[in-house]
PDB file of C-alpha atoms in Angstrom:
ATOM      1  CA  UNK A   1    -134.728 -38.562 -63.946  1.00  0.00           C
ATOM      2  CA  UNK A   2    -131.432 -40.472 -63.867  1.00  0.00           C
ATOM      3  CA  UNK A   3    -128.300 -38.455 -64.776  1.00  0.00           C
ATOM      4  CA  UNK A   4    -124.598 -39.329 -64.775  1.00  0.00           C
ATOM      5  CA  UNK A   5    -122.090 -36.476 -65.158  1.00  0.00           C
ATOM      6  CA  UNK A   6    -118.674 -37.716 -66.286  1.00  0.00           C
ATOM      7  CA  UNK A   7    -115.366 -35.857 -66.188  1.00  0.00           C
ATOM      8  CA  UNK A   8    -115.210 -32.907 -68.551  1.00  0.00           C
ATOM      9  CA  UNK A   9    -118.977 -32.465 -68.372  1.00  0.00           C
ATOM     10  CA  UNK A  10    -121.383 -30.160 -66.574  1.00  0.00           C
ATOM     11  CA  UNK A  11    -125.092 -29.641 -66.417  1.00  0.00           C
ATOM     12  CA  UNK A  12    -127.959 -27.768 -64.845  1.00  0.00           C
ATOM     13  CA  UNK A  13    -130.820 -30.011 -63.745  1.00  0.00           C
ATOM     14  CA  UNK A  14    -134.183 -29.552 -62.034  1.00  0.00           C
ATOM     15  CA  UNK A  15    -133.922 -31.025 -58.532  1.00  0.00           C
ATOM     16  CA  UNK A  16    -137.410 -32.506 -58.408  1.00  0.00           C
ATOM     17  CA  UNK A  17    -137.203 -36.233 -59.177  1.00  0.00           C
ATOM     18  CA  UNK A  18    -133.467 -36.034 -59.890  1.00  0.00           C
ATOM     19  CA  UNK A  19    -131.258 -39.091 -59.326  1.00  0.00           C
ATOM     20  CA  UNK A  20    -127.741 -37.943 -60.237  1.00  0.00           C
ATOM     21  CA  UNK A  21    -124.257 -39.324 -59.797  1.00  0.00           C
ATOM     22  CA  UNK A  22    -120.897 -37.842 -60.714  1.00  0.00           C
ATOM     23  CA  UNK A  23    -118.301 -40.635 -60.389  1.00  0.00           C
ATOM     24  CA  UNK A  24    -114.580 -39.829 -60.583  1.00  0.00           C
ATOM     25  CA  UNK A  25    -112.312 -42.038 -62.661  1.00  0.00           C
ATOM     26  CA  UNK A  26    -109.115 -39.995 -62.960  1.00  0.00           C
ATOM     27  CA  UNK A  27    -107.828 -37.125 -60.808  1.00  0.00           C
ATOM     28  CA  UNK A  28    -110.875 -34.883 -60.899  1.00  0.00           C
ATOM     29  CA  UNK A  29    -112.622 -32.140 -59.028  1.00  0.00           C
ATOM     30  CA  UNK A  30    -116.345 -31.904 -58.583  1.00  0.00           C
ATOM     31  CA  UNK A  31    -118.571 -28.876 -58.184  1.00  0.00           C
ATOM     32  CA  UNK A  32    -122.146 -28.868 -57.052  1.00  0.00           C
ATOM     33  CA  UNK A  33    -124.167 -25.754 -56.420  1.00  0.00           C
ATOM     34  CA  UNK A  34    -127.706 -25.065 -55.354  1.00  0.00           C
ATOM     35  CA  UNK A  35    -129.686 -21.866 -55.298  1.00  0.00           C
ATOM     36  CA  UNK A  36    -132.227 -21.178 -52.607  1.00  0.00           C
ATOM     37  CA  UNK A  37    -134.210 -19.165 -55.158  1.00  0.00           C
ATOM     38  CA  UNK A  38    -134.347 -21.827 -57.876  1.00  0.00           C
ATOM     39  CA  UNK A  39    -135.142 -25.522 -58.122  1.00  0.00           C
ATOM     40  CA  UNK A  40    -131.942 -26.386 -59.992  1.00  0.00           C
ATOM     41  CA  UNK A  41    -128.732 -28.231 -59.208  1.00  0.00           C
ATOM     42  CA  UNK A  42    -125.537 -27.321 -61.058  1.00  0.00           C
ATOM     43  CA  UNK A  43    -122.920 -30.060 -61.343  1.00  0.00           C
ATOM     44  CA  UNK A  44    -119.542 -29.815 -63.040  1.00  0.00           C
ATOM     45  CA  UNK A  45    -116.770 -32.394 -63.258  1.00  0.00           C
ATOM     46  CA  UNK A  46    -113.391 -30.723 -63.857  1.00  0.00           C
ATOM     47  CA  UNK A  47    -110.258 -32.612 -64.882  1.00  0.00           C
ATOM     48  CA  UNK A  48    -107.889 -29.887 -66.117  1.00  0.00           C
ATOM     49  CA  UNK A  49    -106.900 -26.288 -65.560  1.00  0.00           C
ATOM     50  CA  UNK A  50    -106.396 -25.809 -69.305  1.00  0.00           C
ATOM     51  CA  UNK A  51    -109.114 -23.424 -70.464  1.00  0.00           C
ATOM     52  CA  UNK A  52    -110.533 -23.305 -66.935  1.00  0.00           C
ATOM     53  CA  UNK A  53    -111.639 -19.662 -67.086  1.00  0.00           C
ATOM     54  CA  UNK A  54    -113.372 -20.218 -70.437  1.00  0.00           C
ATOM     55  CA  UNK A  55    -115.144 -23.305 -69.068  1.00  0.00           C
ATOM     56  CA  UNK A  56    -116.284 -21.344 -66.013  1.00  0.00           C
ATOM     57  CA  UNK A  57    -117.627 -18.559 -68.249  1.00  0.00           C
ATOM     58  CA  UNK A  58    -119.551 -21.168 -70.286  1.00  0.00           C
ATOM     59  CA  UNK A  59    -121.069 -22.555 -67.088  1.00  0.00           C
ATOM     60  CA  UNK A  60    -121.994 -19.014 -66.019  1.00  0.00           C
ATOM     61  CA  UNK A  61    -123.670 -18.452 -69.414  1.00  0.00           C
ATOM     62  CA  UNK A  62    -125.665 -21.682 -68.988  1.00  0.00           C
ATOM     63  CA  UNK A  63    -126.920 -20.439 -65.619  1.00  0.00           C
ATOM     64  CA  UNK A  64    -127.811 -17.008 -66.976  1.00  0.00           C
ATOM     65  CA  UNK A  65    -129.786 -18.602 -69.830  1.00  0.00           C
ATOM     66  CA  UNK A  66    -132.081 -19.990 -67.078  1.00  0.00           C
ATOM     67  CA  UNK A  67    -132.141 -16.584 -65.309  1.00  0.00           C
ATOM     68  CA  UNK A  68    -129.911 -17.846 -62.492  1.00  0.00           C
ATOM     69  CA  UNK A  69    -127.121 -15.582 -61.287  1.00  0.00           C
ATOM     70  CA  UNK A  70    -123.970 -17.004 -59.757  1.00  0.00           C
ATOM     71  CA  UNK A  71    -124.557 -14.652 -56.844  1.00  0.00           C
ATOM     72  CA  UNK A  72    -127.532 -16.832 -55.820  1.00  0.00           C
ATOM     73  CA  UNK A  73    -125.428 -20.001 -55.618  1.00  0.00           C
ATOM     74  CA  UNK A  74    -124.041 -21.867 -52.672  1.00  0.00           C
ATOM     75  CA  UNK A  75    -121.295 -23.998 -54.216  1.00  0.00           C
ATOM     76  CA  UNK A  76    -119.079 -26.770 -52.934  1.00  0.00           C
ATOM     77  CA  UNK A  77    -115.921 -27.771 -54.787  1.00  0.00           C
ATOM     78  CA  UNK A  78    -114.304 -31.038 -53.752  1.00  0.00           C
ATOM     79  CA  UNK A  79    -111.671 -33.547 -54.807  1.00  0.00           C
ATOM     80  CA  UNK A  80    -108.297 -32.919 -56.333  1.00  0.00           C
ATOM     81  CA  UNK A  81    -105.105 -33.888 -54.655  1.00  0.00           C
ATOM     82  CA  UNK A  82    -103.053 -31.896 -52.212  1.00  0.00           C
ATOM     83  CA  UNK A  83     -99.310 -31.605 -51.696  1.00  0.00           C
ATOM     84  CA  UNK A  84     -99.095 -35.338 -51.005  1.00  0.00           C
ATOM     85  CA  UNK A  85     -99.387 -35.859 -54.770  1.00  0.00           C
ATOM     86  CA  UNK A  86     -95.694 -34.984 -55.102  1.00  0.00           C
ATOM     87  CA  UNK A  87     -95.010 -38.393 -53.536  1.00  0.00           C
ATOM     88  CA  UNK A  88     -96.768 -39.860 -56.603  1.00  0.00           C
ATOM     89  CA  UNK A  89     -94.602 -37.618 -58.843  1.00  0.00           C
ATOM     90  CA  UNK A  90     -97.477 -35.454 -60.003  1.00  0.00           C
ATOM     91  CA  UNK A  91     -98.215 -31.803 -59.247  1.00  0.00           C
ATOM     92  CA  UNK A  92    -101.182 -31.059 -56.980  1.00  0.00           C
ATOM     93  CA  UNK A  93    -104.486 -30.173 -58.614  1.00  0.00           C
ATOM     94  CA  UNK A  94    -105.961 -28.405 -55.599  1.00  0.00           C
ATOM     95  CA  UNK A  95    -105.121 -25.034 -57.196  1.00  0.00           C
ATOM     96  CA  UNK A  96    -107.898 -25.784 -59.701  1.00  0.00           C
ATOM     97  CA  UNK A  97    -110.400 -26.033 -56.851  1.00  0.00           C
ATOM     98  CA  UNK A  98    -109.175 -22.758 -55.396  1.00  0.00           C
ATOM     99  CA  UNK A  99    -109.437 -21.072 -58.825  1.00  0.00           C
ATOM    100  CA  UNK A 100    -113.038 -22.288 -59.202  1.00  0.00           C
ATOM    101  CA  UNK A 101    -113.940 -20.946 -55.749  1.00  0.00           C
ATOM    102  CA  UNK A 102    -112.306 -17.593 -56.582  1.00  0.00           C
ATOM    103  CA  UNK A 103    -114.303 -17.337 -59.822  1.00  0.00           C
ATOM    104  CA  UNK A 104    -117.621 -18.029 -58.084  1.00  0.00           C
ATOM    105  CA  UNK A 105    -116.862 -15.581 -55.267  1.00  0.00           C
ATOM    106  CA  UNK A 106    -115.864 -12.906 -57.806  1.00  0.00           C
ATOM    107  CA  UNK A 107    -119.386 -13.307 -59.266  1.00  0.00           C
ATOM    108  CA  UNK A 108    -120.917 -12.760 -55.814  1.00  0.00           C
ATOM    109  CA  UNK A 109    -121.636 -16.428 -55.086  1.00  0.00           C
ATOM    110  CA  UNK A 110    -120.763 -18.429 -52.006  1.00  0.00           C
ATOM    111  CA  UNK A 111    -118.223 -21.244 -52.456  1.00  0.00           C
ATOM    112  CA  UNK A 112    -115.925 -23.453 -50.431  1.00  0.00           C
ATOM    113  CA  UNK A 113    -113.288 -26.039 -51.370  1.00  0.00           C
ATOM    114  CA  UNK A 114    -112.113 -29.252 -49.740  1.00  0.00           C
ATOM    115  CA  UNK A 115    -109.687 -31.841 -51.118  1.00  0.00           C
ATOM    116  CA  UNK A 116    -110.903 -34.353 -48.539  1.00  0.00           C
ATOM    117  CA  UNK A 117    -112.288 -36.803 -51.090  1.00  0.00           C
ATOM    118  CA  UNK A 118    -109.189 -37.242 -53.265  1.00  0.00           C
ATOM    119  CA  UNK A 119    -105.876 -36.787 -51.528  1.00  0.00           C
ATOM    120  CA  UNK A 120    -103.003 -38.633 -49.973  1.00  0.00           C
ATOM    121  CA  UNK A 121    -100.379 -40.968 -51.329  1.00  0.00           C
ATOM    122  CA  UNK A 122    -102.932 -43.499 -52.572  1.00  0.00           C
ATOM    123  CA  UNK A 123    -105.658 -41.835 -54.632  1.00  0.00           C
ATOM    124  CA  UNK A 124    -109.260 -42.355 -53.547  1.00  0.00           C
ATOM    125  CA  UNK A 125    -112.041 -41.868 -56.027  1.00  0.00           C
ATOM    126  CA  UNK A 126    -115.268 -40.099 -55.163  1.00  0.00           C
ATOM    127  CA  UNK A 127    -118.849 -40.174 -56.257  1.00  0.00           C
ATOM    128  CA  UNK A 128    -121.115 -37.191 -55.787  1.00  0.00           C
ATOM    129  CA  UNK A 129    -124.742 -38.222 -55.691  1.00  0.00           C
ATOM    130  CA  UNK A 130    -127.998 -36.337 -55.491  1.00  0.00           C
ATOM    131  CA  UNK A 131    -131.357 -37.837 -54.658  1.00  0.00           C
ATOM    132  CA  UNK A 132    -133.438 -35.475 -52.499  1.00  0.00           C
ATOM    133  CA  UNK A 133    -130.161 -34.165 -51.094  1.00  0.00           C
ATOM    134  CA  UNK A 134    -126.431 -33.973 -51.753  1.00  0.00           C
ATOM    135  CA  UNK A 135    -123.838 -36.502 -50.649  1.00  0.00           C
ATOM    136  CA  UNK A 136    -120.310 -37.662 -51.433  1.00  0.00           C
ATOM    137  CA  UNK A 137    -119.022 -41.197 -51.067  1.00  0.00           C
ATOM    138  CA  UNK A 138    -115.647 -42.786 -51.708  1.00  0.00           C
ATOM    139  CA  UNK A 139    -114.853 -45.616 -54.056  1.00  0.00           C
ATOM    140  CA  UNK A 140    -116.399 -46.776 -57.283  1.00  0.00           C
ATOM    141  CA  UNK A 141    -119.647 -48.637 -57.536  1.00  0.00           C
ATOM    142  CA  UNK A 142    -120.910 -49.918 -60.910  1.00  0.00           C
ATOM    143  CA  UNK A 143    -124.399 -48.551 -60.195  1.00  0.00           C
ATOM    144  CA  UNK A 144    -122.920 -45.016 -60.066  1.00  0.00           C
ATOM    145  CA  UNK A 145    -122.481 -45.344 -63.840  1.00  0.00           C
ATOM    146  CA  UNK A 146    -125.867 -46.923 -64.600  1.00  0.00           C
ATOM    147  CA  UNK A 147    -128.501 -44.977 -66.451  1.00  0.00           C
ATOM    148  CA  UNK A 148    -126.026 -42.687 -68.192  1.00  0.00           C
ATOM    149  CA  UNK A 149    -126.864 -41.187 -71.545  1.00  0.00           C
ATOM    150  CA  UNK A 150    -125.026 -43.230 -74.192  1.00  0.00           C
ATOM    151  CA  UNK A 151    -123.861 -40.004 -75.836  1.00  0.00           C
ATOM    152  CA  UNK A 152    -122.510 -38.635 -72.535  1.00  0.00           C
ATOM    153  CA  UNK A 153    -120.708 -41.924 -71.922  1.00  0.00           C
ATOM    154  CA  UNK A 154    -119.170 -41.885 -75.413  1.00  0.00           C
ATOM    155  CA  UNK A 155    -117.980 -38.296 -74.904  1.00  0.00           C
ATOM    156  CA  UNK A 156    -116.375 -39.337 -71.611  1.00  0.00           C
ATOM    157  CA  UNK A 157    -114.639 -42.341 -73.189  1.00  0.00           C
ATOM    158  CA  UNK A 158    -113.184 -40.101 -75.906  1.00  0.00           C
ATOM    159  CA  UNK A 159    -111.939 -37.647 -73.296  1.00  0.00           C
ATOM    160  CA  UNK A 160    -110.342 -40.354 -71.143  1.00  0.00           C
ATOM    161  CA  UNK A 161    -108.204 -41.643 -73.997  1.00  0.00           C
ATOM    162  CA  UNK A 162    -105.806 -38.875 -73.023  1.00  0.00           C
ATOM    163  CA  UNK A 163    -104.486 -37.993 -69.610  1.00  0.00           C
ATOM    164  CA  UNK A 164    -105.450 -34.431 -68.596  1.00  0.00           C
ATOM    165  CA  UNK A 165    -101.765 -33.422 -68.840  1.00  0.00           C
ATOM    166  CA  UNK A 166    -101.939 -34.249 -72.582  1.00  0.00           C
ATOM    167  CA  UNK A 167    -104.983 -32.060 -73.348  1.00  0.00           C
ATOM    168  CA  UNK A 168    -104.967 -29.267 -75.869  1.00  0.00           C
ATOM    169  CA  UNK A 169    -107.328 -26.318 -75.396  1.00  0.00           C
ATOM    170  CA  UNK A 170    -109.871 -28.112 -77.619  1.00  0.00           C
ATOM    171  CA  UNK A 171    -109.633 -31.330 -75.540  1.00  0.00           C
ATOM    172  CA  UNK A 172    -110.125 -29.380 -72.298  1.00  0.00           C
ATOM    173  CA  UNK A 173    -113.402 -27.741 -73.373  1.00  0.00           C
ATOM    174  CA  UNK A 174    -116.151 -29.003 -71.104  1.00  0.00           C
ATOM    175  CA  UNK A 175    -119.475 -30.203 -72.507  1.00  0.00           C
ATOM    176  CA  UNK A 176    -122.916 -29.192 -71.242  1.00  0.00           C
ATOM    177  CA  UNK A 177    -124.812 -32.489 -71.004  1.00  0.00           C
ATOM    178  CA  UNK A 178    -128.083 -30.967 -69.735  1.00  0.00           C
ATOM    179  CA  UNK A 179    -129.703 -31.485 -73.131  1.00  0.00           C
ATOM    180  CA  UNK A 180    -128.853 -35.216 -73.116  1.00  0.00           C
ATOM    181  CA  UNK A 181    -131.175 -35.904 -70.174  1.00  0.00           C
TER     182      UNK A 181
END
């Protein structure tokens, strides 16, 4: 099954036969988490700290609906820019990654954060991909976007009309795209 998770979206997908990409377009952070007890992959593509705790609770509820506890997860949060972003006249977003890790750990899960894939004076985009294993690559490739649900793509286009700094609480609400695939 081909899946593309755009910014402001998350989903829980069965790993068997999954071909997933999560390409970054703007300053974003990615989350992927696997459970040794379940055959699911959780992916989330954050682009704002507005409503972050509510979005994390929604993701937790999605997991619990499939009888998956956050305590069974091993999560990796990546992306976001570090202190070098001040050179670009924008505040760092790495605190979002640290807040996500703190939330998961507070639920008993295992999580780590690295801003390796989106930092420095010149921003570098990332693409998380899953196909029989997890990987992260830099740069954009048109095939990372291929096979996306048209509805998921339209939701992403609407979201990207604004910069994350311009979001209201309603704009910042993340969408579960699991049902679209």
